[in-house]
Structures are given as structure tokens and as C-alpha cells.
mmCIF file of C-alpha atoms in Angstrom:
data_model
loop_
_atom_site.group_PDB
_atom_site.id
_atom_site.type_symbol
_atom_site.label_atom_id
_atom_site.label_comp_id
_atom_site.label_asym_id
_atom_site.label_seq_id
_atom_site.Cartn_x
_atom_site.Cartn_y
_atom_site.Cartn_z
ATOM 1 C CA MET A 18 112.532 142.873 79.822
ATOM 2 C CA ALA A 19 114.777 145.384 80.544
ATOM 3 C CA ASP A 20 116.505 146.144 83.836
ATOM 4 C CA ARG A 21 114.601 148.536 85.858
ATOM 5 C CA LYS A 22 118.001 150.313 87.109
ATOM 6 C CA ALA A 23 118.619 151.384 83.584
ATOM 7 C CA PRO A 24 118.833 155.186 82.672
ATOM 8 C CA ILE A 25 115.972 157.171 80.439
ATOM 9 C CA GLY A 26 117.588 158.011 77.706
ATOM 10 C CA VAL A 27 116.265 162.204 76.369
ATOM 11 C CA PHE A 28 117.569 163.907 73.494
ATOM 12 C CA ASP A 29 116.921 167.240 71.676
ATOM 13 C CA SER A 30 118.893 169.349 69.261
ATOM 14 C CA GLY A 31 120.252 171.226 71.972
ATOM 15 C CA VAL A 32 118.982 172.789 75.779
ATOM 16 C CA GLY A 33 115.523 172.667 75.483
ATOM 17 C CA GLY A 34 114.668 170.011 76.125
ATOM 18 C CA LEU A 35 116.278 169.816 79.190
ATOM 19 C CA THR A 36 112.387 171.850 79.847
ATOM 20 C CA VAL A 37 111.993 167.881 79.434
ATOM 21 C CA ALA A 38 114.759 166.338 81.485
ATOM 22 C CA ARG A 39 113.595 169.271 84.820
ATOM 23 C CA GLU A 40 110.028 167.560 84.294
ATOM 24 C CA ILE A 41 111.652 164.137 84.637
ATOM 25 C CA MET A 42 113.597 164.628 87.726
ATOM 26 C CA ARG A 43 110.984 166.395 89.523
ATOM 27 C CA GLN A 44 108.146 163.726 89.016
ATOM 28 C CA ILE A 45 110.256 160.707 88.528
ATOM 29 C CA PRO A 46 113.553 161.292 91.373
ATOM 30 C CA GLU A 47 114.237 157.898 91.105
ATOM 31 C CA GLU A 48 115.495 157.493 87.120
ATOM 32 C CA ARG A 49 118.503 158.436 85.830
ATOM 33 C CA ILE A 50 119.175 160.080 82.710
ATOM 34 C CA VAL A 51 120.958 160.628 79.699
ATOM 35 C CA TYR A 52 121.199 163.586 78.115
ATOM 36 C CA PHE A 53 122.026 164.472 74.981
ATOM 37 C CA GLY A 54 121.712 167.878 73.120
ATOM 38 C CA ASP A 55 122.734 168.353 69.628
ATOM 39 C CA THR A 56 124.314 171.637 70.089
ATOM 40 C CA ALA A 57 126.801 171.415 67.092
ATOM 41 C CA ARG A 58 123.644 171.375 64.415
ATOM 42 C CA VAL A 59 120.904 173.263 65.981
ATOM 43 C CA PRO A 60 118.730 174.582 65.378
ATOM 44 C CA TYR A 61 116.478 171.669 63.679
ATOM 45 C CA GLY A 62 113.826 173.632 62.443
ATOM 46 C CA SER A 63 114.823 174.636 59.102
ATOM 47 C CA LYS A 64 116.387 171.410 58.575
ATOM 48 C CA SER A 65 114.996 168.811 55.742
ATOM 49 C CA ARG A 66 113.172 165.919 57.031
ATOM 50 C CA ASP A 67 115.617 163.606 55.841
ATOM 51 C CA THR A 68 118.018 165.215 57.578
ATOM 52 C CA ILE A 69 116.265 164.849 61.093
ATOM 53 C CA ILE A 70 115.656 161.503 60.864
ATOM 54 C CA LYS A 71 119.152 160.959 59.913
ATOM 55 C CA TYR A 72 120.162 162.951 63.038
ATOM 56 C CA SER A 73 117.662 161.286 65.318
ATOM 57 C CA ARG A 74 118.858 157.666 64.084
ATOM 58 C CA GLN A 75 122.044 158.811 64.811
ATOM 59 C CA ILE A 76 121.656 159.751 68.379
ATOM 60 C CA ILE A 77 120.093 156.452 68.865
ATOM 61 C CA ARG A 78 122.434 154.773 68.551
ATOM 62 C CA PHE A 79 124.797 156.916 70.678
ATOM 63 C CA LEU A 80 121.818 156.509 73.805
ATOM 64 C CA LYS A 81 121.386 152.744 72.944
ATOM 65 C CA THR A 82 125.231 152.154 73.696
ATOM 66 C CA GLN A 83 124.518 153.998 76.888
ATOM 67 C CA GLY A 84 122.135 150.766 78.166
ATOM 68 C CA VAL A 85 118.750 153.157 77.855
ATOM 69 C CA LYS A 86 115.483 151.547 79.078
ATOM 70 C CA ALA A 87 113.735 153.691 76.975
ATOM 71 C CA ILE A 88 114.355 157.101 74.755
ATOM 72 C CA VAL A 89 111.997 160.482 75.537
ATOM 73 C CA VAL A 90 112.378 162.412 72.073
ATOM 74 C CA ALA A 91 112.589 166.045 73.799
ATOM 75 C CA CYS A 92 112.360 168.254 70.745
ATOM 76 C CA ASN A 93 109.455 168.952 68.945
ATOM 77 C CA THR A 94 110.616 169.239 65.513
ATOM 78 C CA ALA A 95 111.827 165.251 65.673
ATOM 79 C CA SER A 96 108.927 163.828 67.286
ATOM 80 C CA ALA A 97 106.739 165.855 65.020
ATOM 81 C CA VAL A 98 108.799 164.247 61.332
ATOM 82 C CA ALA A 99 111.257 161.259 62.775
ATOM 83 C CA LEU A 100 109.590 158.996 65.514
ATOM 84 C CA GLU A 101 106.852 157.228 63.499
ATOM 85 C CA ASP A 102 110.201 156.279 61.536
ATOM 86 C CA VAL A 103 112.538 155.469 64.405
ATOM 87 C CA ARG A 104 109.738 153.466 66.274
ATOM 88 C CA LYS A 105 109.255 150.919 63.702
ATOM 89 C CA GLU A 106 113.429 150.925 64.156
ATOM 90 C CA LEU A 107 113.565 149.657 67.964
ATOM 91 C CA ASP A 108 113.091 147.033 70.216
ATOM 92 C CA ILE A 109 112.766 149.848 73.545
ATOM 93 C CA PRO A 110 110.339 152.145 73.814
ATOM 94 C CA ILE A 111 110.161 155.851 72.670
ATOM 95 C CA ILE A 112 107.973 158.929 72.611
ATOM 96 C CA GLY A 113 107.984 162.003 71.988
ATOM 97 C CA VAL A 114 106.683 165.475 73.010
ATOM 98 C CA ILE A 115 103.890 166.157 70.892
ATOM 99 C CA LYS A 116 100.568 163.920 71.797
ATOM 100 C CA ALA A 117 100.787 165.140 75.340
ATOM 101 C CA GLY A 118 100.741 168.604 74.946
ATOM 102 C CA ALA A 119 97.624 167.928 72.620
ATOM 103 C CA ARG A 120 95.470 166.222 74.545
ATOM 104 C CA THR A 121 96.273 168.582 77.760
ATOM 105 C CA ALA A 122 95.353 172.009 75.317
ATOM 106 C CA ALA A 123 92.044 169.697 73.473
ATOM 107 C CA ALA A 124 90.882 169.248 77.260
ATOM 108 C CA ALA A 125 91.987 173.005 78.479
ATOM 109 C CA THR A 126 90.220 175.243 75.364
ATOM 110 C CA HIS A 127 86.766 176.706 76.341
ATOM 111 C CA ASN A 128 86.223 178.483 72.594
ATOM 112 C CA GLY A 129 87.923 175.482 70.616
ATOM 113 C CA ARG A 130 90.444 178.203 69.465
ATOM 114 C CA ILE A 131 94.316 176.590 70.009
ATOM 115 C CA GLY A 132 97.137 178.760 68.926
ATOM 116 C CA ILE A 133 100.563 176.494 68.290
ATOM 117 C CA ILE A 134 103.644 177.472 68.410
ATOM 118 C CA ALA A 135 107.251 176.210 66.682
ATOM 119 C CA THR A 136 109.644 175.640 64.594
ATOM 120 C CA GLU A 137 109.191 175.912 60.760
ATOM 121 C CA THR A 138 109.589 172.574 60.462
ATOM 122 C CA THR A 139 106.883 171.165 63.155
ATOM 123 C CA ILE A 140 104.407 173.686 61.969
ATOM 124 C CA ASN A 141 104.602 173.360 58.475
ATOM 125 C CA SER A 142 103.997 168.883 58.936
ATOM 126 C CA LYS A 143 100.566 169.673 60.618
ATOM 127 C CA VAL A 144 101.686 167.245 63.274
ATOM 128 C CA TYR A 145 100.095 169.003 66.092
ATOM 129 C CA THR A 146 96.899 170.108 63.974
ATOM 130 C CA HIS A 147 96.120 166.723 62.336
ATOM 131 C CA PHE A 148 96.512 165.133 66.433
ATOM 132 C CA LEU A 149 94.466 167.897 67.784
ATOM 133 C CA GLU A 150 91.824 167.327 64.936
ATOM 134 C CA GLU A 151 91.493 163.733 65.533
ATOM 135 C CA LEU A 152 90.401 164.389 69.203
ATOM 136 C CA ASN A 153 88.057 167.137 68.284
ATOM 137 C CA PRO A 154 86.872 167.724 65.015
ATOM 138 C CA GLY A 155 85.376 171.132 65.697
ATOM 139 C CA LEU A 156 88.859 172.789 67.185
ATOM 140 C CA CYS A 157 89.989 175.092 65.109
ATOM 141 C CA VAL A 158 93.642 175.064 65.158
ATOM 142 C CA ILE A 159 96.170 178.024 64.145
ATOM 143 C CA GLY A 160 99.482 177.760 64.314
ATOM 144 C CA LYS A 161 102.622 180.093 64.600
ATOM 145 C CA ALA A 162 106.457 179.561 63.421
ATOM 146 C CA CYS A 163 108.888 181.310 65.474
ATOM 147 C CA PRO A 164 112.108 180.228 64.428
ATOM 148 C CA LEU A 165 113.927 183.111 66.074
ATOM 149 C CA PHE A 166 112.898 181.872 69.668
ATOM 150 C CA VAL A 167 115.472 178.840 69.796
ATOM 151 C CA PRO A 168 118.895 180.856 68.855
ATOM 152 C CA LEU A 169 117.241 183.251 71.290
ATOM 153 C CA VAL A 170 116.843 180.769 74.235
ATOM 154 C CA GLU A 171 119.868 179.135 72.892
ATOM 155 C CA GLU A 172 122.080 181.557 73.252
ATOM 156 C CA GLY A 173 120.703 182.405 76.993
ATOM 157 C CA THR A 174 121.647 185.893 77.833
ATOM 158 C CA PHE A 175 118.460 187.344 76.047
ATOM 159 C CA LEU A 176 115.827 184.966 77.770
ATOM 160 C CA LYS A 177 114.568 188.586 79.467
ATOM 161 C CA ASP A 178 116.058 190.922 77.472
ATOM 162 C CA PRO A 179 113.155 193.847 75.524
ATOM 163 C CA ILE A 180 114.606 192.065 72.334
ATOM 164 C CA THR A 181 112.913 188.849 72.909
ATOM 165 C CA GLU A 182 109.768 190.928 74.143
ATOM 166 C CA GLU A 183 109.178 192.813 71.012
ATOM 167 C CA ILE A 184 109.785 189.635 68.780
ATOM 168 C CA ALA A 185 107.584 188.123 71.066
ATOM 169 C CA SER A 186 104.749 190.250 70.841
ATOM 170 C CA ARG A 187 105.414 190.237 66.521
ATOM 171 C CA TYR A 188 105.135 186.545 66.069
ATOM 172 C CA LEU A 189 102.453 186.310 68.136
ATOM 173 C CA GLN A 190 99.751 189.458 67.394
ATOM 174 C CA GLU A 191 98.197 187.219 64.676
ATOM 175 C CA LEU A 192 97.509 184.873 67.416
ATOM 176 C CA LYS A 193 95.229 186.915 69.762
ATOM 177 C CA GLU A 194 94.223 188.633 66.788
ATOM 178 C CA LYS A 195 92.727 185.182 66.379
ATOM 179 C CA GLN A 196 90.997 184.649 69.838
ATOM 180 C CA ILE A 197 93.013 181.908 71.019
ATOM 181 C CA ASP A 198 92.367 180.474 74.836
ATOM 182 C CA THR A 199 94.947 178.034 74.927
ATOM 183 C CA LEU A 200 98.668 177.872 73.465
ATOM 184 C CA ILE A 201 101.035 175.031 72.658
ATOM 185 C CA LEU A 202 104.523 175.702 73.604
ATOM 186 C CA GLY A 203 105.146 173.112 70.510
ATOM 187 C CA CYS A 204 109.002 173.598 70.866
ATOM 188 C CA THR A 205 111.165 172.196 73.972
ATOM 189 C CA HIS A 206 112.794 175.806 74.069
ATOM 190 C CA TYR A 207 109.654 177.759 74.383
ATOM 191 C CA PRO A 208 109.584 177.483 78.422
ATOM 192 C CA LEU A 209 112.758 178.592 79.066
ATOM 193 C CA ILE A 210 111.172 182.267 77.660
ATOM 194 C CA ARG A 211 107.145 181.273 78.914
ATOM 195 C CA SER A 212 107.104 184.753 80.953
ATOM 196 C CA THR A 213 107.525 186.639 78.075
ATOM 197 C CA VAL A 214 104.989 184.978 75.495
ATOM 198 C CA GLY A 215 102.272 184.767 78.760
ATOM 199 C CA ARG A 216 103.059 188.860 79.270
ATOM 200 C CA VAL A 217 101.996 189.108 75.670
ATOM 201 C CA MET A 218 99.291 187.387 75.334
ATOM 202 C CA GLY A 219 97.529 187.951 78.367
ATOM 203 C CA GLU A 220 95.740 186.571 81.433
ATOM 204 C CA ASN A 221 93.397 184.557 79.429
ATOM 205 C CA VAL A 222 95.073 182.414 77.860
ATOM 206 C CA THR A 223 96.429 179.577 78.718
ATOM 207 C CA LEU A 224 99.546 177.961 78.101
ATOM 208 C CA VAL A 225 100.319 174.168 77.685
ATOM 209 C CA ASN A 226 103.483 173.110 78.419
ATOM 210 C CA PRO A 227 104.375 169.605 76.395
ATOM 211 C CA ALA A 228 106.979 168.776 78.658
ATOM 212 C CA TYR A 229 105.299 168.391 81.904
ATOM 213 C CA GLU A 230 103.021 166.435 80.209
ATOM 214 C CA THR A 231 105.603 164.490 78.348
ATOM 215 C CA ALA A 232 107.327 163.540 82.020
ATOM 216 C CA ARG A 233 103.893 162.105 83.525
ATOM 217 C CA GLU A 234 103.696 160.027 80.335
ATOM 218 C CA LEU A 235 106.850 158.487 80.713
ATOM 219 C CA LYS A 236 106.078 157.828 84.253
ATOM 220 C CA ALA A 237 102.690 155.852 83.344
ATOM 221 C CA LEU A 238 104.440 153.931 80.302
ATOM 222 C CA LEU A 239 107.117 152.758 83.208
ATOM 223 C CA ILE A 240 104.858 151.375 85.188
ATOM 224 C CA GLU A 241 103.076 150.053 82.530
ATOM 225 C CA GLU A 242 106.145 147.921 80.790
ATOM 226 C CA GLY A 243 106.983 147.242 84.240
ATOM 227 C CA ILE A 244 110.635 148.597 84.301
ATOM 228 C CA GLY A 245 110.076 151.305 86.520
ATOM 229 C CA ASN A 246 113.324 152.328 89.057
ATOM 230 C CA THR A 247 112.383 151.091 92.257
ATOM 231 C CA SER A 248 115.635 150.486 93.772
ATOM 232 C CA LEU A 249 116.344 154.197 94.598
ATOM 233 C CA GLN A 250 116.837 154.422 98.876
ATOM 234 C CA GLU A 251 114.630 157.663 100.030
ATOM 235 C CA GLY A 252 116.800 160.498 100.615
ATOM 236 C CA GLN A 253 119.461 159.044 97.817
ATOM 237 C CA GLU A 254 119.838 161.569 94.399
ATOM 238 C CA GLN A 255 119.814 160.202 91.054
ATOM 239 C CA THR A 256 123.325 160.782 89.250
ATOM 240 C CA HIS A 257 122.443 162.165 85.820
ATOM 241 C CA THR A 258 124.792 162.094 82.429
ATOM 242 C CA PHE A 259 125.183 165.194 79.808
ATOM 243 C CA TYR A 260 126.148 164.489 76.691
ATOM 244 C CA VAL A 261 126.366 167.362 73.745
ATOM 245 C CA SER A 262 128.138 167.596 70.233
ATOM 246 C CA ASP A 263 130.040 171.113 70.762
ATOM 247 C CA ALA A 264 130.026 173.699 73.289
ATOM 248 C CA THR A 265 129.835 172.118 76.715
ATOM 249 C CA GLU A 266 130.550 175.015 78.983
ATOM 250 C CA LYS A 267 127.992 177.162 77.755
ATOM 251 C CA PHE A 268 125.650 174.223 77.668
ATOM 252 C CA GLN A 269 126.751 173.090 80.997
ATOM 253 C CA GLN A 270 126.483 176.611 82.673
ATOM 254 C CA PHE A 271 123.184 176.519 81.357
ATOM 255 C CA ALA A 272 121.943 173.334 82.149
ATOM 256 C CA GLU A 273 122.791 174.144 86.022
ATOM 257 C CA SER A 274 120.448 177.188 85.795
ATOM 258 C CA ILE A 275 117.406 175.658 84.735
ATOM 259 C CA LEU A 276 117.603 172.165 86.556
ATOM 260 C CA PRO A 277 117.341 170.557 89.970
ATOM 261 C CA CYS A 278 120.520 168.490 90.594
ATOM 262 C CA SER A 279 124.215 170.107 90.004
ATOM 263 C CA VAL A 280 126.077 169.223 86.002
ATOM 264 C CA LYS A 281 128.757 167.739 87.708
ATOM 265 C CA ASP A 282 130.096 166.853 84.087
ATOM 266 C CA THR A 283 129.442 167.143 80.269
ATOM 267 C CA THR A 284 130.902 165.450 77.709
ATOM 268 C CA GLN A 285 131.564 165.814 74.151
ATOM 269 C CA ILE A 286 131.199 163.352 71.725
ATOM 270 C CA ASN A 287 131.420 162.918 67.881
ATOM 271 C CA ILE A 288 127.654 162.550 66.876
ATOM 272 C CA GLU A 289 128.403 161.820 63.200
ATOM 273 C CA GLU A 290 130.459 158.626 64.604
ATOM 274 C CA TYR A 291 127.292 157.109 65.371
#
């Protein structure tokens, strides 16, 4: 059995997965996180399936060197195209961010019309559509690729800029016309512009944040596997570790701005070595 005190590995193409890390810190504060952001190779959404699987394997090999007891693929694109391949190769639990969000959306919709915004690769994979239709064949699922959202979020300075609202309005008009009542934020970067998306879609559309649901799923998994950390004393705070493949200072500033903990150090590694 894995060491209960071992950390949870969390990875993403860049800063988006910090929304998942944030939810894990809030919901399972006793767990320690080792986070890797592939900031040198972001975005993943326009990359080929083979490339995304290659990148995911490299990152998982690195996280294994950190002694992690479980891994969260905090990237919808990697979850969509690589998760099932890498799961067969692992001897520790691994989860993605897609199924938990899809289940929540299926339960939330009233008119059966669910929208998904995500990267091109995630939309083209139809992984959300297939899983939602398994849950309820009567659902109408409409996907919309929003490729500019990731670079806008990664830049950081455009989160509340009018240009982001303008781009969101153009992307989301089609979904508004289709009269969806539930919208899945199908990329972990997107919760960082949730308020903008919410304004554009209107108060009658429920936004589903898979980051929140994934943290809940992880908590249940740790209990089921008997590997949850039970040794942290009340009042103690965990120390989390952050790694990137490029731009450490920019990442650290961004992480400090959204996480409920101090990000004292971020280490750059050469992920191509793994």
C-alpha cells in the first residue's frame, strides 16, 4: 500500500491546473501536492494525440520520481486523449477532470441542452459528448472550441480586460442561440475567466467547474484506496511543491494570486529528460 503521507501529483499544460490544485487544497487540506505546469509547451489544445500522450508520459515519469501516491491529470485535453493509455501503464491511481464534470452537468440540466467549451482537441475527441450520452442518451450536447481562452489566461493581464469579454461574446453566441441551460468549462484554464463567461451567458445558465468536482472525486478515491493522509495535526499547514518547464517567475506570481497558500519556490526542470 502507498505511503499515506506521500503527495498527490497534479499536472497541466500550464497554469490552468492550478484551479484543480486550489480545490484540492480547499477540500482536502491534509494532502500535499506536487504540481507540474508544462509552461514551455502550452497550449496542448492544438497538439496531436501522439504528442499529448508523449508529453503526459514524460510528466508522469517525473511525478513518479517525486514519490506521488496518486495523480490528477488537471488538463481536459490530456484527460481526453491520453488518460486511458497512461492508466494501463501505472501502478498508482490516476484520474482526469472530465467524468466528474460531466456527471454534474447531467444532473444540473433542466432542458437537456448542455454546452461544452474547451480546446479544439478536447472538442474534436467528443469525449464529453460520449460520456454524457452514456449517462443520458436524451441529452443534446453542443461543443464549442475556444482556442484563444488559454493564451489569454496564461498571459494573466487580460483576465478582466474588455478584449476577453469581446472574444467570449463571439465564441459563446452560438451556444446562446442553441438555448443551453448548462455549460461545462471544459478546460481547467476557463474557471479563471468564469465571471466573464457567466456575464456573457446570463444568469439562467449554470456553469459547471470540473475542478471542484474533480477534487471531490479525488477525496473519495483516497478514502476508497485507504491512502488518505491522516497524520496532519489540526492547525498545521501542508507545504506544496511546484515545478514548471519554463517561466518560473511568471508562474509563481500567477500561482500566488489564486492559491490559498504561499508559493515560496517554483523549480524549472527539463521535462524532455523524462
